[in-house]
Each structure stands twice: as structure tokens, then as C-alpha cells.
PDB file of C-alpha atoms and ligand atoms in Angstrom:
ATOM      1  CA  MET A   1      18.564 277.808 -36.715  1.00 46.00           C
ATOM      2  CA  LYS A   2      16.408 277.513 -39.706  1.00 50.00           C
ATOM      3  CA  LYS A   3      17.105 273.927 -40.149  1.00 50.00           C
ATOM      4  CA  LYS A   4      16.028 272.943 -36.678  1.00 52.00           C
ATOM      5  CA  ILE A   5      12.837 274.901 -37.095  1.00 51.00           C
ATOM      6  CA  CYS A   6      11.886 273.040 -40.446  1.00 49.00           C
ATOM      7  CA  VAL A   7      12.731 269.594 -38.458  1.00 49.00           C
ATOM      8  CA  LEU A   8      10.629 270.614 -35.713  1.00 50.00           C
ATOM      9  CA  PHE A   9       7.719 271.674 -38.127  1.00 51.00           C
ATOM     10  CA  VAL A  10       8.114 268.214 -39.974  1.00 48.00           C
ATOM     11  CA  LEU A  11       8.055 266.425 -36.610  1.00 47.00           C
ATOM     12  CA  LEU A  12       4.756 268.199 -35.433  1.00 49.00           C
ATOM     13  CA  LEU A  13       3.092 267.819 -38.703  1.00 48.00           C
ATOM     14  CA  SER A  14       3.896 264.008 -38.778  1.00 49.00           C
ATOM     15  CA  LEU A  15       2.708 263.634 -35.005  1.00 48.00           C
ATOM     16  CA  THR A  16      -0.692 265.484 -36.142  1.00 47.00           C
ATOM     17  CA  LEU A  17      -1.105 263.294 -38.983  1.00 47.00           C
ATOM     18  CA  PHE A  18      -0.023 260.073 -37.765  1.00 48.00           C
ATOM     19  CA  GLY A  19      -1.493 259.667 -34.275  1.00 45.00           C
ATOM     20  CA  TYR A  20      -0.467 262.149 -32.028  1.00 45.00           C
ATOM     21  CA  SER A  21      -3.777 263.890 -31.930  1.00 46.00           C
ATOM     22  CA  GLN A  22      -5.427 260.588 -30.885  1.00 64.00           C
ATOM     23  CA  GLU A  23      -3.347 260.268 -27.692  1.00 75.00           C
ATOM     24  CA  GLY A  24      -5.608 259.865 -24.658  1.00 93.00           C
ATOM     25  CA  LEU A  25      -8.644 258.669 -26.323  1.00 97.00           C
ATOM     26  CA  LYS A  26     -11.554 257.418 -24.075  1.00 98.00           C
ATOM     27  CA  VAL A  27     -13.467 254.671 -25.603  1.00 98.00           C
ATOM     28  CA  PHE A  28     -16.852 252.775 -24.564  1.00 98.00           C
ATOM     29  CA  ILE A  29     -17.473 249.448 -25.863  1.00 98.00           C
ATOM     30  CA  SER A  30     -21.085 248.138 -25.544  1.00 98.00           C
ATOM     31  CA  VAL A  31     -21.165 244.353 -26.132  1.00 98.00           C
ATOM     32  CA  ASP A  32     -24.035 242.029 -27.063  1.00 98.00           C
ATOM     33  CA  MET A  33     -24.001 238.411 -27.820  1.00 98.00           C
ATOM     34  CA  GLU A  34     -26.391 237.517 -30.697  1.00 98.00           C
ATOM     35  CA  GLY A  35     -24.105 239.239 -33.366  1.00 98.00           C
ATOM     36  CA  VAL A  36     -20.770 237.490 -32.303  1.00 98.00           C
ATOM     37  CA  CYS A  37     -19.211 235.152 -34.857  1.00 98.00           C
ATOM     38  CA  GLY A  38     -20.325 231.607 -34.548  1.00 98.00           C
ATOM     39  CA  VAL A  39     -23.708 232.481 -32.773  1.00 98.00           C
ATOM     40  CA  VAL A  40     -26.864 231.321 -34.610  1.00 98.00           C
ATOM     41  CA  HIS A  41     -29.193 229.982 -31.987  1.00 97.00           C
ATOM     42  CA  TRP A  42     -30.587 231.316 -28.704  1.00 97.00           C
ATOM     43  CA  GLU A  43     -29.110 228.187 -27.195  1.00 97.00           C
ATOM     44  CA  ASP A  44     -25.846 229.730 -28.040  1.00 98.00           C
ATOM     45  CA  VAL A  45     -26.596 232.863 -25.880  1.00 98.00           C
ATOM     46  CA  SER A  46     -28.267 231.357 -22.896  1.00 97.00           C
ATOM     47  CA  ARG A  47     -26.486 230.440 -19.677  1.00 96.00           C
ATOM     48  CA  SER A  48     -28.472 226.924 -20.027  1.00 97.00           C
ATOM     49  CA  GLY A  49     -27.103 226.297 -23.485  1.00 97.00           C
ATOM     50  CA  LYS A  50     -24.557 223.472 -23.923  1.00 97.00           C
ATOM     51  CA  ASP A  51     -22.292 225.640 -25.897  1.00 98.00           C
ATOM     52  CA  TYR A  52     -22.654 229.009 -24.027  1.00 98.00           C
ATOM     53  CA  GLY A  53     -19.155 228.461 -22.492  1.00 98.00           C
ATOM     54  CA  LEU A  54     -17.693 228.588 -26.074  1.00 98.00           C
ATOM     55  CA  PHE A  55     -19.462 231.622 -27.236  1.00 98.00           C
ATOM     56  CA  ARG A  56     -18.990 233.737 -24.121  1.00 98.00           C
ATOM     57  CA  ARG A  57     -15.239 233.124 -24.685  1.00 98.00           C
ATOM     58  CA  LEU A  58     -15.705 234.231 -28.396  1.00 98.00           C
ATOM     59  CA  MET A  59     -17.596 237.132 -27.118  1.00 98.00           C
ATOM     60  CA  THR A  60     -14.708 237.979 -24.827  1.00 98.00           C
ATOM     61  CA  GLU A  61     -12.316 237.568 -27.773  1.00 98.00           C
ATOM     62  CA  GLU A  62     -14.161 239.931 -30.114  1.00 98.00           C
ATOM     63  CA  THR A  63     -14.168 242.423 -27.295  1.00 98.00           C
ATOM     64  CA  ASN A  64     -10.467 242.181 -26.872  1.00 98.00           C
ATOM     65  CA  ALA A  65      -9.685 242.351 -30.599  1.00 98.00           C
ATOM     66  CA  ALA A  66     -11.729 245.946 -30.420  1.00 98.00           C
ATOM     67  CA  ILE A  67      -9.777 246.946 -27.147  1.00 98.00           C
ATOM     68  CA  GLU A  68      -6.298 245.835 -29.121  1.00 98.00           C
ATOM     69  CA  GLY A  69      -7.547 247.993 -31.977  1.00 98.00           C
ATOM     70  CA  ALA A  70      -8.426 251.039 -29.634  1.00 98.00           C
ATOM     71  CA  LEU A  71      -5.059 250.727 -28.030  1.00 98.00           C
ATOM     72  CA  ALA A  72      -3.301 250.747 -31.429  1.00 98.00           C
ATOM     73  CA  ALA A  73      -5.143 253.973 -32.006  1.00 98.00           C
ATOM     74  CA  GLY A  74      -3.767 255.746 -28.722  1.00 97.00           C
ATOM     75  CA  ALA A  75      -6.613 254.739 -26.514  1.00 98.00           C
ATOM     76  CA  THR A  76      -5.676 255.321 -22.763  1.00 98.00           C
ATOM     77  CA  GLU A  77      -9.160 254.600 -21.194  1.00 98.00           C
ATOM     78  CA  ILE A  78     -11.433 251.706 -22.211  1.00 98.00           C
ATOM     79  CA  LEU A  79     -14.914 250.878 -20.355  1.00 98.00           C
ATOM     80  CA  VAL A  80     -16.789 247.540 -21.593  1.00 98.00           C
ATOM     81  CA  ARG A  81     -20.497 247.356 -20.862  1.00 98.00           C
ATOM     82  CA  ASP A  82     -21.926 243.609 -21.126  1.00 98.00           C
ATOM     83  CA  SER A  83     -25.036 244.202 -22.509  1.00 98.00           C
ATOM     84  CA  HIS A  84     -26.521 240.816 -23.045  1.00 97.00           C
ATOM     85  CA  GLY A  85     -29.101 238.842 -21.233  1.00 96.00           C
ATOM     86  CA  SER A  86     -27.914 238.647 -17.555  1.00 97.00           C
ATOM     87  CA  ALA A  87     -25.112 241.246 -18.527  1.00 98.00           C
ATOM     88  CA  ARG A  88     -22.590 238.508 -16.942  1.00 98.00           C
ATOM     89  CA  ASN A  89     -21.505 236.885 -20.093  1.00 98.00           C
ATOM     90  CA  ILE A  90     -17.894 238.277 -20.572  1.00 98.00           C
ATOM     91  CA  LEU A  91     -15.208 236.420 -18.785  1.00 98.00           C
ATOM     92  CA  PRO A  92     -13.492 238.816 -16.614  1.00 98.00           C
ATOM     93  CA  ASP A  93     -10.158 237.311 -16.480  1.00 98.00           C
ATOM     94  CA  LEU A  94      -9.729 236.948 -19.854  1.00 98.00           C
ATOM     95  CA  LEU A  95     -10.710 240.409 -20.775  1.00 98.00           C
ATOM     96  CA  HIS A  96      -7.897 242.419 -21.845  1.00 98.00           C
ATOM     97  CA  PRO A  97      -6.199 244.259 -18.615  1.00 98.00           C
ATOM     98  CA  SER A  98      -6.391 247.505 -20.045  1.00 98.00           C
ATOM     99  CA  ALA A  99     -10.243 247.733 -19.847  1.00 98.00           C
ATOM    100  CA  GLU A 100     -12.664 248.022 -17.157  1.00 98.00           C
ATOM    101  CA  LEU A 101     -15.790 246.138 -17.178  1.00 98.00           C
ATOM    102  CA  ILE A 102     -19.543 246.987 -16.247  1.00 98.00           C
ATOM    103  CA  ARG A 103     -21.054 243.400 -15.339  1.00 98.00           C
ATOM    104  CA  ASP A 104     -24.966 243.123 -14.395  1.00 98.00           C
ATOM    105  CA  TRP A 105     -27.983 245.732 -14.811  1.00 97.00           C
ATOM    106  CA  ALA A 106     -27.911 248.755 -12.837  1.00 97.00           C
ATOM    107  CA  TYR A 107     -31.651 249.116 -13.940  1.00 95.00           C
ATOM    108  CA  SER A 108     -31.270 252.788 -15.156  1.00 96.00           C
ATOM    109  CA  PRO A 109     -32.510 253.935 -18.298  1.00 96.00           C
ATOM    110  CA  LEU A 110     -28.954 253.949 -19.775  1.00 97.00           C
ATOM    111  CA  SER A 111     -29.348 249.855 -19.959  1.00 97.00           C
ATOM    112  CA  MET A 112     -26.909 248.736 -22.576  1.00 98.00           C
ATOM    113  CA  MET A 113     -24.912 252.056 -22.300  1.00 98.00           C
ATOM    114  CA  GLU A 114     -24.669 252.153 -18.635  1.00 98.00           C
ATOM    115  CA  GLY A 115     -21.399 254.136 -18.046  1.00 98.00           C
ATOM    116  CA  ILE A 116     -21.627 256.437 -20.740  1.00 98.00           C
ATOM    117  CA  ASP A 117     -21.038 260.100 -20.508  1.00 98.00           C
ATOM    118  CA  GLU A 118     -19.930 263.123 -22.320  1.00 98.00           C
ATOM    119  CA  THR A 119     -16.337 262.466 -21.484  1.00 98.00           C
ATOM    120  CA  PHE A 120     -15.796 259.410 -23.845  1.00 98.00           C
ATOM    121  CA  ASP A 121     -14.519 260.070 -27.561  1.00 98.00           C
ATOM    122  CA  ALA A 122     -15.972 257.321 -29.136  1.00 98.00           C
ATOM    123  CA  VAL A 123     -18.346 254.343 -28.926  1.00 98.00           C
ATOM    124  CA  ILE A 124     -18.044 250.731 -30.396  1.00 98.00           C
ATOM    125  CA  PHE A 125     -20.719 247.960 -30.631  1.00 98.00           C
ATOM    126  CA  ILE A 126     -19.606 244.569 -30.467  1.00 98.00           C
ATOM    127  CA  GLY A 127     -21.806 241.455 -31.191  1.00 98.00           C
ATOM    128  CA  TYR A 128     -24.974 243.470 -32.137  1.00 98.00           C
ATOM    129  CA  HIS A 129     -27.919 242.259 -34.097  1.00 98.00           C
ATOM    130  CA  ALA A 130     -30.676 243.635 -36.382  1.00 97.00           C
ATOM    131  CA  ARG A 131     -33.808 244.938 -35.280  1.00 97.00           C
ATOM    132  CA  ALA A 132     -36.976 242.708 -34.836  1.00 96.00           C
ATOM    133  CA  ASN A 133     -38.274 241.109 -37.852  1.00 95.00           C
ATOM    134  CA  THR A 134     -35.657 241.525 -40.503  1.00 96.00           C
ATOM    135  CA  PRO A 135     -35.344 238.811 -43.015  1.00 96.00           C
ATOM    136  CA  ASP A 136     -31.970 237.075 -43.383  1.00 96.00           C
ATOM    137  CA  ALA A 137     -30.851 238.132 -39.974  1.00 97.00           C
ATOM    138  CA  THR A 138     -29.281 236.346 -36.704  1.00 96.00           C
ATOM    139  CA  LEU A 139     -31.466 236.295 -33.544  1.00 96.00           C
ATOM    140  CA  ASP A 140     -33.238 239.804 -34.896  1.00 95.00           C
ATOM    141  CA  HIS A 141     -35.317 241.258 -32.040  1.00 95.00           C
ATOM    142  CA  THR A 142     -35.542 244.934 -30.344  1.00 95.00           C
ATOM    143  CA  MET A 143     -34.700 244.804 -26.672  1.00 92.00           C
ATOM    144  CA  SER A 144     -37.108 241.743 -25.989  1.00 89.00           C
ATOM    145  CA  SER A 145     -36.940 238.455 -27.706  1.00 82.00           C
ATOM    146  CA  SER A 146     -40.812 237.993 -27.243  1.00 86.00           C
ATOM    147  CA  ALA A 147     -42.408 241.387 -26.264  1.00 95.00           C
ATOM    148  CA  VAL A 148     -41.572 244.088 -28.894  1.00 95.00           C
ATOM    149  CA  TYR A 149     -42.596 244.017 -32.611  1.00 96.00           C
ATOM    150  CA  GLU A 150     -41.021 247.389 -33.681  1.00 96.00           C
ATOM    151  CA  VAL A 151     -39.760 250.564 -32.141  1.00 97.00           C
ATOM    152  CA  THR A 152     -39.535 254.000 -34.097  1.00 98.00           C
ATOM    153  CA  LEU A 153     -37.979 257.093 -33.106  1.00 98.00           C
ATOM    154  CA  ASN A 154     -38.972 260.283 -34.772  1.00 98.00           C
ATOM    155  CA  GLY A 155     -40.308 258.133 -37.417  1.00 97.00           C
ATOM    156  CA  LYS A 156     -37.322 255.838 -38.325  1.00 97.00           C
ATOM    157  CA  LYS A 157     -37.411 252.219 -37.102  1.00 97.00           C
ATOM    158  CA  MET A 158     -34.846 251.436 -34.686  1.00 97.00           C
ATOM    159  CA  PRO A 159     -32.424 248.574 -33.668  1.00 98.00           C
ATOM    160  CA  GLU A 160     -30.880 248.366 -30.205  1.00 97.00           C
ATOM    161  CA  ALA A 161     -27.982 250.008 -31.733  1.00 98.00           C
ATOM    162  CA  GLY A 162     -30.043 253.062 -33.001  1.00 98.00           C
ATOM    163  CA  ILE A 163     -31.596 253.521 -29.363  1.00 98.00           C
ATOM    164  CA  ASN A 164     -28.176 253.026 -27.723  1.00 98.00           C
ATOM    165  CA  ALA A 165     -26.679 255.385 -30.441  1.00 98.00           C
ATOM    166  CA  PHE A 166     -29.257 257.931 -29.546  1.00 98.00           C
ATOM    167  CA  ILE A 167     -28.124 257.628 -25.659  1.00 98.00           C
ATOM    168  CA  ALA A 168     -24.235 258.084 -26.536  1.00 98.00           C
ATOM    169  CA  GLY A 169     -25.452 261.160 -28.997  1.00 98.00           C
ATOM    170  CA  ASN A 170     -27.032 263.107 -26.347  1.00 98.00           C
ATOM    171  CA  PHE A 171     -23.660 262.738 -24.660  1.00 98.00           C
ATOM    172  CA  ARG A 172     -22.158 263.948 -27.845  1.00 98.00           C
ATOM    173  CA  VAL A 173     -20.426 260.875 -28.580  1.00 98.00           C
ATOM    174  CA  PRO A 174     -20.373 259.275 -31.953  1.00 98.00           C
ATOM    175  CA  VAL A 175     -20.725 255.435 -32.714  1.00 98.00           C
ATOM    176  CA  VAL A 176     -17.402 254.859 -34.956  1.00 98.00           C
ATOM    177  CA  LEU A 177     -17.755 250.993 -35.367  1.00 98.00           C
ATOM    178  CA  VAL A 178     -20.207 248.268 -35.142  1.00 98.00           C
ATOM    179  CA  ALA A 179     -19.741 244.351 -35.304  1.00 98.00           C
ATOM    180  CA  GLY A 180     -22.283 242.043 -35.879  1.00 98.00           C
ATOM    181  CA  ASP A 181     -24.285 240.302 -38.562  1.00 98.00           C
ATOM    182  CA  LYS A 182     -24.629 241.636 -42.346  1.00 98.00           C
ATOM    183  CA  ALA A 183     -28.183 242.898 -41.604  1.00 98.00           C
ATOM    184  CA  ILE A 184     -27.113 245.046 -38.611  1.00 98.00           C
ATOM    185  CA  CYS A 185     -24.174 246.673 -40.524  1.00 98.00           C
ATOM    186  CA  GLN A 186     -26.782 247.683 -43.226  1.00 98.00           C
ATOM    187  CA  GLN A 187     -29.229 249.026 -40.636  1.00 98.00           C
ATOM    188  CA  VAL A 188     -26.598 251.145 -39.105  1.00 98.00           C
ATOM    189  CA  THR A 189     -25.051 252.354 -42.180  1.00 98.00           C
ATOM    190  CA  GLU A 190     -28.742 253.523 -43.259  1.00 98.00           C
ATOM    191  CA  LEU A 191     -29.161 255.284 -40.023  1.00 97.00           C
ATOM    192  CA  PHE A 192     -25.907 256.815 -38.676  1.00 97.00           C
ATOM    193  CA  GLY A 193     -24.401 257.432 -42.515  1.00 95.00           C
ATOM    194  CA  GLU A 194     -20.764 257.384 -41.665  1.00 97.00           C
ATOM    195  CA  VAL A 195     -19.886 254.425 -39.373  1.00 98.00           C
ATOM    196  CA  GLU A 196     -17.384 251.711 -39.818  1.00 98.00           C
ATOM    197  CA  THR A 197     -18.872 248.072 -40.033  1.00 98.00           C
ATOM    198  CA  VAL A 198     -17.695 244.649 -39.656  1.00 98.00           C
ATOM    199  CA  ALA A 199     -20.215 241.847 -41.024  1.00 98.00           C
ATOM    200  CA  VAL A 200     -18.678 238.670 -39.101  1.00 98.00           C
ATOM    201  CA  LYS A 201     -21.833 236.645 -40.503  1.00 98.00           C
ATOM    202  CA  GLU A 202     -24.487 236.672 -42.983  1.00 98.00           C
ATOM    203  CA  GLY A 203     -27.962 235.283 -42.457  1.00 97.00           C
ATOM    204  CA  ILE A 204     -29.394 232.865 -44.914  1.00 97.00           C
ATOM    205  CA  GLY A 205     -32.828 232.579 -43.443  1.00 95.00           C
ATOM    206  CA  ASN A 206     -32.519 231.267 -39.741  1.00 92.00           C
ATOM    207  CA  ALA A 207     -28.872 229.824 -40.974  1.00 97.00           C
ATOM    208  CA  ALA A 208     -25.743 231.966 -41.414  1.00 98.00           C
ATOM    209  CA  LYS A 209     -22.600 231.906 -43.104  1.00 98.00           C
ATOM    210  CA  MET A 210     -19.807 233.249 -41.176  1.00 98.00           C
ATOM    211  CA  LEU A 211     -15.880 233.626 -41.303  1.00 98.00           C
ATOM    212  CA  HIS A 212     -13.633 231.929 -38.900  1.00 98.00           C
ATOM    213  CA  PRO A 213     -13.739 233.576 -35.567  1.00 98.00           C
ATOM    214  CA  LYS A 214     -10.083 234.408 -35.756  1.00 98.00           C
ATOM    215  CA  LYS A 215     -10.621 236.118 -38.949  1.00 98.00           C
ATOM    216  CA  ALA A 216     -13.470 238.252 -37.395  1.00 98.00           C
ATOM    217  CA  GLN A 217     -11.375 239.311 -34.768  1.00 98.00           C
ATOM    218  CA  GLU A 218      -8.618 240.508 -36.891  1.00 98.00           C
ATOM    219  CA  LEU A 219     -10.940 242.429 -39.116  1.00 98.00           C
ATOM    220  CA  ILE A 220     -12.575 243.927 -35.859  1.00 98.00           C
ATOM    221  CA  LYS A 221      -8.997 245.010 -34.378  1.00 98.00           C
ATOM    222  CA  LYS A 222      -7.840 246.457 -37.928  1.00 98.00           C
ATOM    223  CA  LYS A 223     -11.102 248.409 -38.405  1.00 98.00           C
ATOM    224  CA  THR A 224     -11.183 249.598 -34.833  1.00 98.00           C
ATOM    225  CA  THR A 225      -7.914 251.401 -35.029  1.00 98.00           C
ATOM    226  CA  GLU A 226      -8.861 252.979 -38.539  1.00 98.00           C
ATOM    227  CA  ALA A 227     -11.925 254.229 -37.345  1.00 98.00           C
ATOM    228  CA  LEU A 228     -10.439 255.648 -34.160  1.00 98.00           C
ATOM    229  CA  ASN A 229      -7.651 257.145 -36.254  1.00 98.00           C
ATOM    230  CA  ARG A 230     -10.196 259.418 -38.112  1.00 98.00           C
ATOM    231  CA  VAL A 231     -12.691 259.660 -34.930  1.00 98.00           C
ATOM    232  CA  SER A 232     -13.570 263.254 -36.057  1.00 97.00           C
ATOM    233  CA  ASP A 233     -15.241 262.050 -39.089  1.00 98.00           C
ATOM    234  CA  PHE A 234     -18.248 260.467 -37.275  1.00 98.00           C
ATOM    235  CA  LYS A 235     -21.045 262.508 -35.935  1.00 98.00           C
ATOM    236  CA  PRO A 236     -23.096 262.005 -32.833  1.00 98.00           C
ATOM    237  CA  PHE A 237     -26.663 260.221 -33.437  1.00 98.00           C
ATOM    238  CA  THR A 238     -29.085 262.835 -32.646  1.00 97.00           C
ATOM    239  CA  PHE A 239     -32.805 263.939 -33.453  1.00 97.00           C
ATOM    240  CA  THR A 240     -34.075 267.537 -33.275  1.00 96.00           C
ATOM    241  CA  PRO A 241     -36.600 267.584 -30.463  1.00 97.00           C
ATOM    242  CA  PRO A 242     -39.365 266.875 -29.527  1.00 98.00           C
ATOM    243  CA  TYR A 243     -38.548 263.232 -29.516  1.00 98.00           C
ATOM    244  CA  THR A 244     -41.490 260.643 -30.355  1.00 98.00           C
ATOM    245  CA  MET A 245     -41.168 257.097 -29.636  1.00 98.00           C
ATOM    246  CA  ASP A 246     -43.609 254.542 -30.794  1.00 98.00           C
ATOM    247  CA  VAL A 247     -43.459 251.177 -29.414  1.00 97.00           C
ATOM    248  CA  THR A 248     -45.288 248.158 -31.137  1.00 97.00           C
ATOM    249  CA  PHE A 249     -45.938 245.254 -28.948  1.00 97.00           C
ATOM    250  CA  ARG A 250     -46.483 241.763 -30.298  1.00 96.00           C
ATOM    251  CA  ASP A 251     -49.512 241.204 -27.586  1.00 96.00           C
ATOM    252  CA  GLU A 252     -52.405 243.848 -27.132  1.00 97.00           C
ATOM    253  CA  TRP A 253     -52.314 243.510 -23.409  1.00 97.00           C
ATOM    254  CA  ARG A 254     -48.667 245.107 -23.337  1.00 97.00           C
ATOM    255  CA  ALA A 255     -49.921 248.160 -25.052  1.00 97.00           C
ATOM    256  CA  GLU A 256     -52.758 248.444 -22.745  1.00 97.00           C
ATOM    257  CA  ASP A 257     -50.038 248.061 -19.773  1.00 96.00           C
ATOM    258  CA  ALA A 258     -47.756 250.574 -21.374  1.00 97.00           C
ATOM    259  CA  SER A 259     -50.495 253.024 -22.122  1.00 97.00           C
ATOM    260  CA  TRP A 260     -50.600 253.816 -18.342  1.00 97.00           C
ATOM    261  CA  PHE A 261     -47.035 255.293 -18.261  1.00 97.00           C
ATOM    262  CA  PRO A 262     -47.607 259.017 -17.513  1.00 97.00           C
ATOM    263  CA  GLY A 263     -47.935 261.003 -21.029  1.00 97.00           C
ATOM    264  CA  ALA A 264     -48.130 257.888 -23.198  1.00 98.00           C
ATOM    265  CA  LYS A 265     -50.798 257.769 -25.660  1.00 98.00           C
ATOM    266  CA  ARG A 266     -52.372 254.466 -27.254  1.00 97.00           C
ATOM    267  CA  LYS A 267     -52.194 254.962 -31.127  1.00 97.00           C
ATOM    268  CA  THR A 268     -53.698 251.373 -32.015  1.00 98.00           C
ATOM    269  CA  SER A 269     -54.699 248.314 -30.449  1.00 98.00           C
ATOM    270  CA  THR A 270     -50.637 247.377 -29.997  1.00 98.00           C
ATOM    271  CA  THR A 271     -48.830 250.705 -30.562  1.00 98.00           C
ATOM    272  CA  VAL A 272     -48.121 253.165 -27.687  1.00 98.00           C
ATOM    273  CA  SER A 273     -46.659 256.466 -28.571  1.00 98.00           C
ATOM    274  CA  TYR A 274     -44.736 258.757 -26.346  1.00 98.00           C
ATOM    275  CA  THR A 275     -43.395 262.589 -26.976  1.00 98.00           C
ATOM    276  CA  SER A 276     -41.134 264.619 -24.965  1.00 98.00           C
ATOM    277  CA  ASN A 277     -38.410 267.566 -25.270  1.00 98.00           C
ATOM    278  CA  ASP A 278     -36.341 265.526 -22.721  1.00 98.00           C
ATOM    279  CA  TRP A 279     -34.489 262.539 -24.183  1.00 97.00           C
ATOM    280  CA  MET A 280     -34.219 260.879 -20.789  1.00 97.00           C
ATOM    281  CA  ASP A 281     -37.973 261.041 -20.508  1.00 97.00           C
ATOM    282  CA  VAL A 282     -38.186 259.041 -23.567  1.00 97.00           C
ATOM    283  CA  LEU A 283     -35.819 256.510 -22.266  1.00 97.00           C
ATOM    284  CA  ARG A 284     -37.775 256.384 -18.955  1.00 97.00           C
ATOM    285  CA  PHE A 285     -40.795 255.428 -21.083  1.00 97.00           C
ATOM    286  CA  PHE A 286     -38.988 252.815 -23.077  1.00 96.00           C
ATOM    287  CA  LYS A 287     -37.825 251.263 -19.710  1.00 94.00           C
ATOM    288  CA  PHE A 288     -41.276 251.118 -18.282  1.00 94.00           C
ATOM    289  CA  ALA A 289     -43.282 250.304 -21.485  1.00 91.00           C
ATOM    290  CA  PHE A 290     -42.553 246.540 -21.097  1.00 85.00           C
TER     291      PHE A 290
HETATM  292 ZN1   ZN B 301     -28.305 240.267 -26.526  1.00 94.50          ZN
END
């Protein structure tokens, strides 16, 4: 009898240590395109670009790598949000059948995080890129490739990954892994502290040195499993309210336009500021700012 209890104890302990606790994970994956391995130019990520077909396949394959990594860690529900341009890039028939996909824009303030809620355990960003005006970064921009110069939230400079992590954070869901170029990996590490990253390429001015796409996908799969196996180590990305978002535009007229949002204040000729205790109000301002 004593021996049986001992065996049971060891079994329970090993289940807890080696994956049992991860069973039933619900994972949200937001996928952008500029940070996918191979991509260096706007043509690569535009529907009219000659090589767009190749890069949307690679975007789909990187997403599949994250899905396979999540399944290996015990994920049972995976939602993929196509977050780039038209939001109709990922090839639905090539996407891993274990995942569901959100295509096109709903035009809600959740934007690149459409579908997220408090029932998820972890968020993953694939194909992400650095904030606007980052040196040695591939296709760096913040939400708009032409309108926005800089976005700050409570004084911190935000890449899209920061704004999207803030959305997830308000649902108490942490970002556990970010894949993209080296510059975004550095920016999210500075912002979030604990986060797994996969740098699939490194910017050299406008050029980039990159891994082979298959190698990048192997790393994404491996690191996703590792991150989800220690999901409790990651904390939701939040700020203490009130929340203040400053948006600096490249053109003065956009600041004039945004300053008419109820409650918004114009700080300089090109910067408009908005403060609220309600994080969704801040997202509303951001949605209507440009
Ligand atoms: Zn994009």
C-alpha cells in the first residue's frame, strides 16, 4: 500500500513538472508580415508585389511553427489573427488545421488583437517589426507607414507590439513570445522584461542578414514550446491608470485633425495627447487619431 502511494506521488509530481499543468492552454497568435524571415521591402508585403505569394506562404509557415510549438506544450485552443495590411494574407488552406483564423478588419479598437479576451492563457506575436524611426530595422513603422512618427504610452515609446501587449494585458493575458527582426526583439525585451524572442533577421541599414526560413521556423516552434511550458513566468503588460497616449504625426495637419477627438489635447504642432482612466477610451482615441 505504501509503495502504491509512493508511485502515485511520483506520477503526480512528474505530471505537474512535465506538462500536465499546461494541458488545455488557450493561445492567441497575432501575425504581422514585415518581420517574417525573408521580408526586406514593402513590395514583399504588398498584394501588388511580385514576390507577395512567396512571403504570404512563409508568413503562414511561421504561424504554423508557432502553432506546432503550442500544441507540443499542451495547447488545445489556438486563435490566429491575421494582422497585416488587408488582414487577408495568411493562406487559410495551408494554415495548421488545429487553429482558427480571423481574417479582415472588424474595425473595432482591438485591431491587430481582434478576438482576444480574458479566457486566453498566452499571446504570441509572429512577423512583428520595430517602431517607427528605429535604425537597422526592417520596415519599421507604428500602425501607419506614412502618418505616425511616434507613439508613447505613459511616457514609454511604443512599437505595435507594445500597444498590442497593453490590449492583452488589460485582459490579464501575457505575451510570451515575439518573433521578428532583432530590433523588435530588443524593444519588447526592454518593455516587457520577461519574454521569449526569436530574431529571424538583423537589419543592416535598409538591408537585413537573415536565417534560412526553415531554421527560423524551427526556432519559433522550439521557443514557443519552451515559453508555454513556463507560462506562469510571464506577466501581463499593464500600466497604472490614468493612461496617457501621445501621438506624434509626420504631418501637422494630422495633429489638427486628431485634436478634434473629444478630450484630446494638442501639445505641439505635431503631437496630440489623450488621457483617460479607461484603457478602451485610449484605444478609441488611437483608432480615430489617423
Ligand atoms: Zn504589417
